Amino acid sequence: MNKKLINQIQINDLGEPYSSIVDEIGLENTIKLAKIFGGSRIYFPIIKSLVLDRRDKEIREKFNGYNQRELAKQYMLSEERIRQICKEKMKQIRNKPLKGQISMFD
């Protein structure tokens, strides 16, 4: 690609979707995106899904096996939803031997 021609691109040269992107991130960054993704179909999940993933990770980190009610109140969710989010961690906690418990398999 001819760098000289790329450097001559002006905002009014661009149609959609580029003009909307320029409004948000500027011409230089739009050109960078076009270089990287030009000709590709890409999908950006809605931001809400990223926020929910982060929230669920935080809930799993705070979960101790006994604090569903507390987490439900803190995150304004039902206790059932907390259990769904923490399902795998709950299995790990329940399968973990109690302190001082002897295993038959050791």
PDB file of C-alpha atoms in Angstrom:
ATOM      1  CA  MET A   1       0.000   0.000   0.000  1.00  0.00           C
ATOM      2  CA  ASN A   2       1.327   3.411  -0.921  1.00  0.00           C
ATOM      3  CA  LYS A   3       2.096   5.294   2.323  1.00  0.00           C
ATOM      4  CA  LYS A   4       2.047   8.643   0.532  1.00  0.00           C
ATOM      5  CA  LEU A   5      -1.535   8.069  -0.638  1.00  0.00           C
ATOM      6  CA  ILE A   6      -2.612   6.827   2.790  1.00  0.00           C
ATOM      7  CA  ASN A   7      -1.170   9.967   4.399  1.00  0.00           C
ATOM      8  CA  GLN A   8      -3.222  12.113   2.000  1.00  0.00           C
ATOM      9  CA  ILE A   9      -6.570  10.667   3.118  1.00  0.00           C
ATOM     10  CA  GLN A  10      -8.870  13.332   4.551  1.00  0.00           C
ATOM     11  CA  ILE A  11     -11.954  12.876   6.721  1.00  0.00           C
ATOM     12  CA  ASN A  12     -14.262  14.081   3.942  1.00  0.00           C
ATOM     13  CA  ASP A  13     -12.854  11.333   1.663  1.00  0.00           C
ATOM     14  CA  LEU A  14     -14.433   8.685   3.863  1.00  0.00           C
ATOM     15  CA  GLY A  15     -17.928   7.250   3.760  1.00  0.00           C
ATOM     16  CA  GLU A  16     -19.580   4.856   6.179  1.00  0.00           C
ATOM     17  CA  PRO A  17     -18.576   3.032   8.270  1.00  0.00           C
ATOM     18  CA  TYR A  18     -15.334   5.006   8.361  1.00  0.00           C
ATOM     19  CA  SER A  19     -16.836   8.427   9.060  1.00  0.00           C
ATOM     20  CA  SER A  20     -18.604   7.113  12.187  1.00  0.00           C
ATOM     21  CA  ILE A  21     -15.408   5.469  13.367  1.00  0.00           C
ATOM     22  CA  VAL A  22     -13.403   8.660  12.740  1.00  0.00           C
ATOM     23  CA  ASP A  23     -15.884  10.571  14.925  1.00  0.00           C
ATOM     24  CA  GLU A  24     -15.124   8.217  17.813  1.00  0.00           C
ATOM     25  CA  ILE A  25     -11.404   7.424  17.552  1.00  0.00           C
ATOM     26  CA  GLY A  26      -9.925   9.878  15.052  1.00  0.00           C
ATOM     27  CA  LEU A  27      -8.596   9.549  11.516  1.00  0.00           C
ATOM     28  CA  GLU A  28      -5.204   8.047  12.378  1.00  0.00           C
ATOM     29  CA  ASN A  29      -6.679   5.243  14.483  1.00  0.00           C
ATOM     30  CA  THR A  30      -9.380   4.582  11.879  1.00  0.00           C
ATOM     31  CA  ILE A  31      -6.703   4.110   9.237  1.00  0.00           C
ATOM     32  CA  LYS A  32      -4.860   1.714  11.577  1.00  0.00           C
ATOM     33  CA  LEU A  33      -8.057  -0.320  12.008  1.00  0.00           C
ATOM     34  CA  ALA A  34      -8.614  -0.361   8.251  1.00  0.00           C
ATOM     35  CA  LYS A  35      -5.067  -1.660   7.723  1.00  0.00           C
ATOM     36  CA  ILE A  36      -5.544  -4.422  10.281  1.00  0.00           C
ATOM     37  CA  PHE A  37      -9.145  -5.456   9.576  1.00  0.00           C
ATOM     38  CA  GLY A  38      -9.841  -4.117   6.080  1.00  0.00           C
ATOM     39  CA  GLY A  39     -11.773  -6.646   4.024  1.00  0.00           C
ATOM     40  CA  SER A  40     -12.668  -8.705   7.096  1.00  0.00           C
ATOM     41  CA  ARG A  41     -16.007  -9.139   8.766  1.00  0.00           C
ATOM     42  CA  ILE A  42     -15.497  -8.657  12.466  1.00  0.00           C
ATOM     43  CA  TYR A  43     -18.014  -8.767  15.274  1.00  0.00           C
ATOM     44  CA  PHE A  44     -17.717  -6.811  18.487  1.00  0.00           C
ATOM     45  CA  PRO A  45     -19.843  -8.226  21.301  1.00  0.00           C
ATOM     46  CA  ILE A  46     -21.900  -5.617  23.096  1.00  0.00           C
ATOM     47  CA  ILE A  47     -20.035  -4.052  25.993  1.00  0.00           C
ATOM     48  CA  LYS A  48     -22.587  -5.461  28.434  1.00  0.00           C
ATOM     49  CA  SER A  49     -21.253  -8.978  27.827  1.00  0.00           C
ATOM     50  CA  LEU A  50     -17.737  -7.839  28.740  1.00  0.00           C
ATOM     51  CA  VAL A  51     -19.020  -6.222  31.920  1.00  0.00           C
ATOM     52  CA  LEU A  52     -21.011  -9.336  32.862  1.00  0.00           C
ATOM     53  CA  ASP A  53     -17.980 -11.571  32.285  1.00  0.00           C
ATOM     54  CA  ARG A  54     -15.911  -9.342  34.570  1.00  0.00           C
ATOM     55  CA  ARG A  55     -18.681  -9.260  37.204  1.00  0.00           C
ATOM     56  CA  ASP A  56     -19.021 -13.060  37.169  1.00  0.00           C
ATOM     57  CA  LYS A  57     -15.261 -13.488  37.535  1.00  0.00           C
ATOM     58  CA  GLU A  58     -15.290 -11.152  40.525  1.00  0.00           C
ATOM     59  CA  ILE A  59     -18.183 -13.080  42.095  1.00  0.00           C
ATOM     60  CA  ARG A  60     -16.331 -16.397  41.662  1.00  0.00           C
ATOM     61  CA  GLU A  61     -13.228 -14.906  43.283  1.00  0.00           C
ATOM     62  CA  LYS A  62     -15.238 -13.737  46.315  1.00  0.00           C
ATOM     63  CA  PHE A  63     -17.305 -16.912  46.628  1.00  0.00           C
ATOM     64  CA  ASN A  64     -16.334 -19.092  49.606  1.00  0.00           C
ATOM     65  CA  GLY A  65     -19.076 -21.701  49.448  1.00  0.00           C
ATOM     66  CA  TYR A  66     -21.234 -20.105  52.111  1.00  0.00           C
ATOM     67  CA  ASN A  67     -21.757 -16.493  51.068  1.00  0.00           C
ATOM     68  CA  GLN A  68     -24.375 -16.753  48.289  1.00  0.00           C
ATOM     69  CA  ARG A  69     -26.819 -14.486  50.127  1.00  0.00           C
ATOM     70  CA  GLU A  70     -24.186 -11.806  50.766  1.00  0.00           C
ATOM     71  CA  LEU A  71     -23.004 -11.855  47.139  1.00  0.00           C
ATOM     72  CA  ALA A  72     -26.586 -11.805  45.864  1.00  0.00           C
ATOM     73  CA  LYS A  73     -27.276  -8.629  47.833  1.00  0.00           C
ATOM     74  CA  GLN A  74     -23.973  -7.032  46.866  1.00  0.00           C
ATOM     75  CA  TYR A  75     -24.488  -7.645  43.130  1.00  0.00           C
ATOM     76  CA  MET A  76     -28.303  -7.346  43.185  1.00  0.00           C
ATOM     77  CA  LEU A  77     -28.772 -10.890  41.875  1.00  0.00           C
ATOM     78  CA  SER A  78     -30.749 -13.852  43.118  1.00  0.00           C
ATOM     79  CA  GLU A  79     -29.043 -16.479  45.233  1.00  0.00           C
ATOM     80  CA  GLU A  80     -29.864 -18.969  42.476  1.00  0.00           C
ATOM     81  CA  ARG A  81     -27.958 -16.837  39.947  1.00  0.00           C
ATOM     82  CA  ILE A  82     -24.959 -16.716  42.290  1.00  0.00           C
ATOM     83  CA  ARG A  83     -25.067 -20.530  42.528  1.00  0.00           C
ATOM     84  CA  GLN A  84     -25.188 -20.786  38.721  1.00  0.00           C
ATOM     85  CA  ILE A  85     -22.212 -18.457  38.339  1.00  0.00           C
ATOM     86  CA  CYS A  86     -20.226 -20.319  41.015  1.00  0.00           C
ATOM     87  CA  LYS A  87     -21.282 -23.851  40.028  1.00  0.00           C
ATOM     88  CA  GLU A  88     -17.770 -25.092  39.189  1.00  0.00           C
ATOM     89  CA  LYS A  89     -16.159 -23.440  42.192  1.00  0.00           C
ATOM     90  CA  MET A  90     -18.866 -24.918  44.425  1.00  0.00           C
ATOM     91  CA  LYS A  91     -17.957 -28.416  43.146  1.00  0.00           C
ATOM     92  CA  GLN A  92     -14.286 -27.777  43.919  1.00  0.00           C
ATOM     93  CA  ILE A  93     -15.089 -26.596  47.433  1.00  0.00           C
ATOM     94  CA  ARG A  94     -17.368 -29.551  48.144  1.00  0.00           C
ATOM     95  CA  ASN A  95     -14.865 -32.092  46.805  1.00  0.00           C
ATOM     96  CA  LYS A  96     -11.982 -30.628  48.784  1.00  0.00           C
ATOM     97  CA  PRO A  97     -11.129 -32.709  51.876  1.00  0.00           C
ATOM     98  CA  LEU A  98     -11.817 -31.092  55.218  1.00  0.00           C
ATOM     99  CA  LYS A  99      -8.860 -29.894  57.242  1.00  0.00           C
ATOM    100  CA  GLY A 100      -7.302 -32.928  58.926  1.00  0.00           C
ATOM    101  CA  GLN A 101      -9.387 -35.386  56.902  1.00  0.00           C
ATOM    102  CA  ILE A 102      -7.497 -38.472  55.749  1.00  0.00           C
ATOM    103  CA  SER A 103      -7.989 -39.659  52.177  1.00  0.00           C
ATOM    104  CA  MET A 104      -8.424 -43.330  51.357  1.00  0.00           C
ATOM    105  CA  PHE A 105      -6.453 -42.810  48.172  1.00  0.00           C
ATOM    106  CA  ASP A 106      -3.270 -41.223  49.557  1.00  0.00           C
TER     107      ASP A 106
END
